[in-house]
Tab-separated table of C-alpha atoms in Angstrom:
chain	number	residue	atom	x	y	z
C	224	MET	CA	1.765	14.967	12.206
C	225	VAL	CA	4.001	14.329	8.782
C	226	ARG	CA	5.508	11.850	11.013
C	227	ARG	CA	2.440	10.097	11.907
C	228	ILE	CA	1.007	10.386	7.843
C	229	PHE	CA	4.425	8.858	6.650
C	230	TYR	CA	4.056	6.233	9.304
C	231	GLN	CA	0.685	5.208	8.722
C	232	ALA	CA	1.224	5.170	4.658
C	233	GLY	CA	3.763	2.800	5.837
C	234	GLN	CA	1.525	1.005	8.031
C	235	ALA	CA	-0.860	0.486	5.591
C	236	LEU	CA	1.493	-0.792	2.594
C	237	LEU	CA	2.686	-3.444	5.021
C	238	ILE	CA	-0.698	-4.439	5.704
C	239	ILE	CA	-1.633	-4.922	1.380
C	240	TRP	CA	1.695	-6.020	0.818
C	241	ALA	CA	1.912	-9.082	3.868
C	242	THR	CA	-2.104	-9.886	2.676
C	243	ILE	CA	-1.178	-10.067	-0.992
C	244	THR	CA	1.370	-12.142	-0.590
C	245	LEU	CA	-0.450	-14.340	1.566
C	246	LEU	CA	-3.199	-15.361	-0.805
C	247	PHE	CA	-0.561	-15.369	-3.787
C	248	LEU	CA	1.162	-18.194	-1.864
C	249	LEU	CA	-1.722	-19.391	-1.327
C	250	THR	CA	-3.977	-19.478	-4.004
C	251	ARG	CA	-0.972	-20.833	-7.001
C	252	SER	CA	0.406	-22.846	-3.646
C	253	LEU	CA	-3.159	-25.742	-3.884
C	254	ALA	CA	-3.815	-24.407	-7.216
C	255	ASN	CA	-3.416	-27.881	-9.543
C	256	GLU	CA	-1.427	-26.864	-12.757
C	257	GLN	CA	-3.301	-29.685	-14.688
C	258	ILE	CA	-6.705	-28.227	-14.438
C	259	ILE	CA	-5.600	-24.454	-14.435
C	260	LEU	CA	-3.732	-25.710	-18.637
C	261	ALA	CA	-6.695	-27.106	-19.728
C	262	ARG	CA	-9.051	-24.896	-18.968
C	263	PHE	CA	-6.428	-21.954	-20.676
C	264	ILE	CA	-6.311	-23.807	-23.445
C	265	GLY	CA	-9.307	-25.624	-23.991
C	266	ASP	CA	-10.604	-29.713	-23.687
C	267	GLU	CA	-11.920	-29.130	-27.289
C	268	SER	CA	-9.101	-27.183	-28.574
C	269	THR	CA	-6.405	-30.215	-27.533
C	270	ALA	CA	-9.031	-33.582	-27.769
C	271	SER	CA	-7.998	-34.186	-31.993
C	272	SER	CA	-4.326	-32.588	-31.423
C	273	SER	CA	-1.751	-35.275	-31.607
C	274	LEU	CA	0.570	-35.788	-28.114
C	275	GLY	CA	3.671	-33.901	-29.047
C	276	GLN	CA	1.143	-30.979	-30.678
C	277	ARG	CA	-1.014	-31.210	-26.769
C	278	GLN	CA	2.429	-30.792	-24.520
C	279	GLN	CA	3.602	-28.080	-27.566
C	280	ALA	CA	0.747	-26.190	-26.400
C	281	GLN	CA	0.810	-26.964	-22.487
C	282	GLN	CA	4.556	-25.334	-22.452
C	283	GLN	CA	3.277	-22.687	-24.664
C	284	ALA	CA	0.563	-22.189	-22.114
C	285	ARG	CA	2.923	-22.712	-18.874
C	286	HIS	CA	5.730	-20.142	-19.883
C	287	ARG	CA	2.251	-17.438	-21.536
C	288	LEU	CA	0.433	-17.891	-17.669
C	289	GLY	CA	4.465	-17.588	-15.781
C	290	LEU	CA	3.919	-21.643	-14.509
C	291	ASP	CA	7.720	-22.147	-15.722
C	292	LEU	CA	8.811	-20.254	-13.520
C	293	PRO	CA	10.130	-21.105	-9.760
C	294	LEU	CA	7.296	-19.398	-7.004
C	295	PHE	CA	8.873	-17.737	-4.478
C	296	TYR	CA	12.367	-15.743	-4.399
C	297	LEU	CA	13.116	-19.074	-3.214
C	298	ALA	CA	12.828	-22.706	-4.646
C	299	ARG	CA	13.815	-26.039	-3.531
C	300	THR	CA	15.674	-28.379	-5.910
C	301	ALA	CA	14.037	-31.177	-7.023
C	302	ALA	CA	14.095	-33.929	-4.971
C	303	ASP	CA	15.407	-37.626	-6.709
C	304	SER	CA	15.600	-39.552	-3.381
C	305	SER	CA	14.216	-40.034	-0.128
C	306	GLU	CA	17.347	-37.968	1.977
C	307	ALA	CA	16.086	-34.848	-0.635
C	308	TRP	CA	12.878	-34.382	1.281
C	309	LEU	CA	14.834	-34.693	4.457
C	310	ALA	CA	17.133	-32.412	3.725
C	311	PRO	CA	15.873	-30.401	1.049
C	312	ARG	CA	17.938	-27.700	-1.024
C	313	TRP	CA	16.908	-23.889	-1.589
C	314	TYR	CA	18.301	-22.309	-3.686
C	315	TRP	CA	18.069	-18.121	-4.566
C	316	THR	CA	15.763	-17.528	-7.582
C	317	GLY	CA	15.586	-13.492	-7.998
C	318	THR	CA	13.764	-11.829	-10.208
C	319	GLN	CA	12.479	-14.410	-12.380
C	320	ASN	CA	9.545	-15.900	-10.189
C	321	GLN	CA	6.055	-16.373	-10.402
C	322	TYR	CA	5.571	-13.778	-7.801
C	323	HIS	CA	7.961	-11.050	-8.940
C	324	GLN	CA	6.515	-10.463	-11.744
C	325	TRP	CA	2.531	-10.583	-10.621
C	326	VAL	CA	3.933	-8.414	-7.969
C	327	ARG	CA	5.569	-6.161	-11.308
C	328	GLY	CA	2.497	-6.508	-13.523
C	329	LEU	CA	0.458	-5.215	-10.163
C	330	GLY	CA	2.289	-2.038	-10.090
C	331	ARG	CA	1.690	-1.467	-14.003
C	332	GLY	CA	-2.335	-3.064	-13.675
C	333	ASP	CA	-1.786	-5.659	-14.680
C	334	ALA	CA	-2.796	-9.034	-12.330
C	335	GLY	CA	-2.423	-11.535	-14.801
C	336	LEU	CA	-4.828	-13.229	-17.240
C	337	SER	CA	-8.331	-15.198	-16.903
C	338	TYR	CA	-7.653	-19.102	-17.141
C	339	ARG	CA	-10.604	-19.436	-18.814
C	340	ASN	CA	-11.052	-16.829	-21.392
C	341	GLN	CA	-7.301	-15.314	-21.705
C	342	GLU	CA	-8.362	-12.260	-21.279
C	343	ALA	CA	-6.751	-9.656	-18.861
C	344	VAL	CA	-7.848	-9.704	-15.350
C	345	SER	CA	-8.226	-6.125	-14.638
C	346	SER	CA	-9.979	-5.995	-17.984
C	347	LEU	CA	-12.757	-7.863	-16.371
C	348	LEU	CA	-11.769	-6.515	-12.771
C	349	ALA	CA	-12.581	-3.342	-14.624
C	350	ASN	CA	-16.277	-4.173	-16.501
C	351	ALA	CA	-16.985	-5.710	-13.407
C	352	LEU	CA	-16.776	-2.631	-11.582
C	353	GLN	CA	-19.012	-0.405	-13.792
C	354	HIS	CA	-21.878	-2.567	-12.671
C	355	THR	CA	-21.295	-2.678	-9.357
C	356	LEU	CA	-19.457	0.501	-8.186
C	357	PRO	CA	-23.143	2.394	-8.688
C	358	LEU	CA	-24.967	-0.180	-6.534
C	359	ALA	CA	-22.221	0.590	-3.471
C	360	LEU	CA	-21.904	4.329	-3.437
C	361	LEU	CA	-25.953	4.681	-4.181
C	362	ALA	CA	-26.491	2.336	-1.025
C	363	GLY	CA	-23.278	3.824	0.704
C	364	VAL	CA	-24.925	8.071	0.071
C	365	LEU	CA	-28.676	6.187	0.870
C	366	LEU	CA	-27.533	4.977	4.310
C	367	ILE	CA	-25.562	7.365	5.312
C	368	THR	CA	-28.291	10.189	4.755
C	369	LEU	CA	-31.260	8.588	6.256
C	370	SER	CA	-29.155	6.489	9.146
C	371	VAL	CA	-28.382	10.763	10.682
C	372	PRO	CA	-31.536	12.656	11.149
C	373	LEU	CA	-32.696	8.857	12.205
C	374	GLY	CA	-30.158	7.952	14.996
C	375	ILE	CA	-31.066	11.796	15.959
C	376	TRP	CA	-34.947	10.512	16.038
C	377	LEU	CA	-33.788	7.338	18.223
C	378	ALA	CA	-31.743	10.175	21.205
C	379	ALA	CA	-35.328	11.369	22.200
C	380	PRO	CA	-37.299	9.867	24.589
C	381	GLY	CA	-39.241	7.395	24.051
C	382	ARG	CA	-38.341	5.595	21.291
C	383	ASN	CA	-37.672	2.361	22.921
C	384	VAL	CA	-40.611	0.314	20.519
C	385	ALA	CA	-38.108	1.677	17.354
C	386	LEU	CA	-34.583	0.505	18.656
C	387	VAL	CA	-36.525	-2.923	19.563
C	388	VAL	CA	-37.021	-3.296	15.418
C	389	LEU	CA	-33.272	-1.690	14.265
C	390	PHE	CA	-32.096	-4.645	16.708
C	391	ALA	CA	-34.377	-7.250	15.183
C	392	LEU	CA	-33.601	-6.441	11.210
C	393	ASP	CA	-30.069	-6.131	12.801
C	394	THR	CA	-30.133	-9.816	13.066
C	395	LEU	CA	-31.123	-10.189	10.154
C	396	PRO	CA	-28.833	-11.750	7.136
C	397	LEU	CA	-28.461	-9.246	4.081
C	398	PHE	CA	-29.891	-12.529	1.811
C	399	VAL	CA	-33.032	-13.080	3.885
C	400	VAL	CA	-34.170	-10.059	3.496
C	401	ALA	CA	-33.271	-10.048	0.010
C	402	LEU	CA	-35.422	-12.866	-0.671
C	403	LEU	CA	-37.949	-11.378	1.068
C	404	LEU	CA	-38.205	-8.445	-0.745
C	405	LEU	CA	-37.464	-10.704	-3.640
C	406	LEU	CA	-40.902	-12.656	-2.867
C	407	LEU	CA	-43.201	-9.992	-2.021
C	408	LEU	CA	-42.342	-6.990	-4.306
C	409	ALA	CA	-40.701	-8.658	-7.306
C	410	ASN	CA	-43.678	-11.496	-7.246
C	411	PRO	CA	-46.052	-12.132	-10.031
C	412	ASP	CA	-48.537	-13.620	-7.466
C	413	MET	CA	-47.847	-11.035	-4.559
C	414	ALA	CA	-47.425	-7.686	-5.720
C	415	ALA	CA	-44.907	-7.613	-8.855
C	416	LEU	CA	-43.976	-3.607	-8.250
C	417	PHE	CA	-40.160	-3.635	-9.506
C	418	PRO	CA	-38.079	-5.937	-11.949
C	419	ALA	CA	-36.881	-8.963	-10.180
C	420	TYR	CA	-33.407	-10.181	-11.560
C	421	GLY	CA	-30.872	-8.835	-14.148
C	422	LEU	CA	-31.169	-5.575	-16.379
C	423	GLY	CA	-33.168	-5.904	-18.699
C	424	ALA	CA	-32.876	-6.753	-22.192
C	425	ASP	CA	-29.044	-4.535	-22.509
C	426	GLU	CA	-26.931	-5.981	-19.495
C	427	THR	CA	-23.625	-4.770	-20.822
C	428	THR	CA	-25.388	-0.726	-20.693
C	429	SER	CA	-23.520	1.015	-17.395
C	430	PHE	CA	-25.751	3.077	-14.924
C	431	TRP	CA	-23.197	5.759	-16.225
C	432	SER	CA	-24.639	5.692	-19.515
C	433	ALA	CA	-28.445	5.461	-18.908
C	434	PRO	CA	-29.118	5.527	-15.089
C	435	ALA	CA	-32.820	6.050	-15.848
C	436	SER	CA	-33.141	2.769	-17.128
C	437	TYR	CA	-31.104	1.570	-14.899
C	438	ILE	CA	-32.251	2.236	-11.069
C	439	SER	CA	-35.082	0.519	-11.679
C	440	TYR	CA	-33.236	-2.737	-11.648
C	441	LEU	CA	-31.908	-1.341	-8.278
C	442	ILE	CA	-34.115	-0.011	-6.098
C	443	LEU	CA	-34.665	-3.809	-4.253
C	444	PRO	CA	-31.163	-4.369	-4.233
C	445	LEU	CA	-30.464	-0.843	-2.644
C	446	ALA	CA	-33.905	-1.787	-0.187
C	447	SER	CA	-32.197	-4.356	0.889
C	448	LEU	CA	-28.088	-3.250	1.638
C	449	VAL	CA	-29.987	0.163	3.088
C	450	LEU	CA	-32.734	-1.471	5.220
C	451	THR	CA	-29.554	-4.138	6.695
C	452	GLY	CA	-27.067	-1.493	6.917
C	453	ILE	CA	-29.150	1.289	8.871
C	454	ALA	CA	-29.427	0.291	12.334
C	455	GLU	CA	-25.916	-0.453	13.677
C	456	PRO	CA	-24.430	3.985	12.455
C	457	ALA	CA	-28.753	5.137	13.574
C	458	ILE	CA	-28.141	2.969	17.155
C	459	GLN	CA	-24.751	3.779	17.643
C	460	LEU	CA	-25.608	7.628	16.501
C	461	ALA	CA	-28.123	7.267	19.258
C	462	THR	CA	-26.767	6.344	21.553
C	463	ALA	CA	-23.590	8.364	21.980
C	464	LEU	CA	-26.666	11.321	21.780
C	465	ARG	CA	-27.808	9.950	24.800
C	466	ILE	CA	-25.107	9.924	26.759
C	467	GLU	CA	-23.546	13.317	25.329
C	468	LEU	CA	-27.232	14.647	26.165
C	469	GLN	CA	-26.344	13.983	29.401
C	470	LYS	CA	-23.616	15.953	30.112
C	471	GLU	CA	-22.690	19.431	31.801
C	472	TYR	CA	-21.789	21.074	28.654
C	473	VAL	CA	-24.599	20.379	27.516
C	474	LEU	CA	-26.861	21.346	30.745
C	475	ALA	CA	-25.091	24.266	30.583
C	476	ALA	CA	-25.717	25.492	27.142
C	477	ARG	CA	-29.415	24.893	27.263
C	478	ALA	CA	-29.071	27.050	30.528
C	479	LYS	CA	-27.350	29.568	28.827
C	480	GLY	CA	-30.462	30.056	26.587
C	481	LEU	CA	-29.863	27.851	23.439
C	482	SER	CA	-32.404	25.536	22.482
C	483	ALA	CA	-32.981	21.948	22.228
C	484	ALA	CA	-32.158	22.394	18.367
C	485	GLN	CA	-28.701	24.439	19.102
C	486	THR	CA	-27.767	22.181	21.813
C	487	LEU	CA	-28.038	18.953	19.681
C	488	ARG	CA	-26.204	20.836	16.401
C	489	ARG	CA	-23.572	22.999	17.750
C	490	HIS	CA	-22.601	20.613	21.059
C	491	ALA	CA	-23.511	17.560	21.631
C	492	LEU	CA	-23.700	16.029	17.610
C	493	ARG	CA	-19.995	17.027	16.750
C	494	ASN	CA	-19.135	15.714	19.958
C	495	ALA	CA	-21.643	11.997	18.538
C	496	TRP	CA	-19.914	11.854	15.790
C	497	LEU	CA	-16.360	10.403	17.068
C	498	PRO	CA	-17.996	6.365	18.268
C	499	THR	CA	-19.711	7.109	14.981
C	500	ILE	CA	-17.138	7.824	11.906
C	501	THR	CA	-15.244	4.176	13.302
C	502	LEU	CA	-18.565	2.744	11.876
C	503	LEU	CA	-16.585	4.369	8.094
C	504	THR	CA	-14.237	1.916	9.334
C	505	ASP	CA	-16.420	-0.895	7.955
C	506	LEU	CA	-18.341	0.777	5.976
C	507	LEU	CA	-16.905	0.364	1.878
C	508	PRO	CA	-15.609	-3.211	2.653
C	509	ASN	CA	-19.574	-4.360	3.825
C	510	LEU	CA	-21.159	-2.602	1.048
C	511	LEU	CA	-18.759	-3.652	-1.439
C	512	ALA	CA	-19.458	-7.255	0.686
C	513	GLY	CA	-22.721	-6.997	0.442
C	514	SER	CA	-23.476	-5.965	-3.244
C	515	LEU	CA	-21.962	-8.874	-4.442
C	516	VAL	CA	-24.397	-11.318	-2.330
C	517	VAL	CA	-27.578	-8.815	-4.166
C	518	GLU	CA	-26.137	-9.085	-7.613
C	519	LEU	CA	-26.287	-13.433	-7.288
C	520	ILE	CA	-29.464	-12.976	-5.637
C	521	PHE	CA	-31.159	-10.701	-8.198
C	522	ALA	CA	-28.828	-11.957	-11.283
C	523	LEU	CA	-26.813	-9.239	-11.705
C	524	PRO	CA	-24.283	-7.879	-13.877
C	525	GLY	CA	-20.738	-7.185	-11.678
C	526	LEU	CA	-18.190	-8.421	-9.473
C	527	GLY	CA	-20.047	-11.072	-7.881
C	528	ARG	CA	-20.898	-12.838	-10.955
C	529	LEU	CA	-17.651	-12.468	-12.114
C	530	LEU	CA	-16.103	-13.536	-8.593
C	531	ALA	CA	-18.375	-16.376	-8.103
C	532	GLU	CA	-18.227	-17.779	-11.434
C	533	ALA	CA	-14.592	-17.777	-11.383
C	534	ALA	CA	-14.348	-19.417	-8.123
C	535	ALA	CA	-16.476	-21.991	-10.107
C	536	ALA	CA	-14.207	-22.570	-13.042
C	537	HIS	CA	-10.954	-22.059	-9.880
C	538	ASP	CA	-9.528	-19.326	-11.957
C	539	HIS	CA	-7.388	-17.701	-9.441
C	540	PRO	CA	-6.528	-15.039	-11.074
C	541	VAL	CA	-9.680	-13.296	-11.190
C	542	LEU	CA	-9.945	-14.300	-7.609
C	543	LEU	CA	-6.975	-12.929	-6.627
C	544	GLY	CA	-7.820	-9.871	-8.310
C	545	GLY	CA	-10.878	-9.405	-6.711
C	546	ALA	CA	-8.901	-10.158	-3.533
C	547	VAL	CA	-6.302	-7.730	-4.059
C	548	LEU	CA	-9.175	-5.077	-4.746
C	549	ILE	CA	-11.495	-5.554	-1.715
C	550	VAL	CA	-7.843	-5.126	0.623
C	551	LEU	CA	-7.560	-1.801	-1.028
C	552	VAL	CA	-11.099	-0.837	-0.144
C	553	ARG	CA	-10.893	-1.803	2.653
C	554	GLN	CA	-7.160	0.286	3.452
C	555	LEU	CA	-8.861	3.077	1.877
C	556	SER	CA	-11.614	3.607	4.178
C	557	LEU	CA	-8.542	3.046	7.725
C	558	TRP	CA	-8.345	6.347	5.782
C	559	LEU	CA	-11.145	7.882	5.158
C	560	ALA	CA	-12.471	7.074	8.876
C	561	GLU	CA	-8.909	8.444	10.290
C	562	GLY	CA	-9.176	11.576	8.161
C	563	LEU	CA	-12.973	12.138	9.534
C	564	TYR	CA	-11.910	11.036	12.539
C	565	ARG	CA	-9.325	14.199	12.956
C	566	LEU	CA	-11.359	16.963	11.286
C	567	ALA	CA	-13.960	16.221	14.008
C	568	ASP	CA	-11.563	16.081	17.028
C	569	PRO	CA	-8.980	19.446	16.494
C	570	ARG	CA	-7.088	17.631	19.351
C	571	LEU	CA	-6.204	14.862	16.666
C	572	ARG	CA	-4.637	17.453	14.707
C	573	THR	CA	-1.895	18.583	16.773
C	574	HIS	CA	-1.180	14.115	17.560
C	575	SER	CA	2.353	13.157	17.190
C	576	LEU	CA	4.050	9.289	17.366
């Protein structure tokens, strides 16, 4: 058991390292340094400066951003001839490279500086998450709370029409459902029952400080996430329950005098949980990604708006920080699903490599 825990932890760390390394090398390799420096320094501040002042400002910005260092542990010498391009010479940079400094900063919770406003990326992400996390967590609680009884209800005979409706709902993209809700329930020409966008006058207010005034703006975004996410776990649970209810141990329990509800609760439901738990692997990442989409549609402050603005401004440190966050959430969901799977199935607790 201990060996398996260490093995899975090492495997997860390897996946995280490989993913963030690839993302870092791609974003830094494709970035245009002149655009980065122009956004970091600011075009207005350098427009009236002399050539020497602009060069000095760019040099200081390159040093502050670490762009004066080699990209990785191996770097190629500058090519001053055609032969150098055909047979490049590589040298070891040691720890003085952009990648090492970035990973070292990540270990301290420092993901670098934004190219747009020179703010710390970790601070920008933390401020955005105080709006995104309540939305994702509330949607997750609602999905789990509603999908379990719905799945049990669907497992009974004669629910084919409801299954067809859920299958149809599952095919609709999230942005389509969000736009339909916006059109039907936040439109003065139809029914303006809920706020259409934003968080009112004060968008700096977080859910934790004023939940009562905050929640009304989250009703439609939450409805969008729940409607598009509830079909899969409910159908999965219903399908697993229908299979379990046909097995011999269920028939034997009924023959011993247990009622249908007791048989379902004590025997069938526990075994039906196993395939459903695997959906938790995708639940957290899907809710986070869905929250980003609905934030853009309903003009909510949060991680979605932050990453959209960063993408438009080619703010690679913010995009990279957001990508690292999503990778960590994905691995967290894998660990959570693994733990719940072992709790649900005692046979796996003694499993070893």
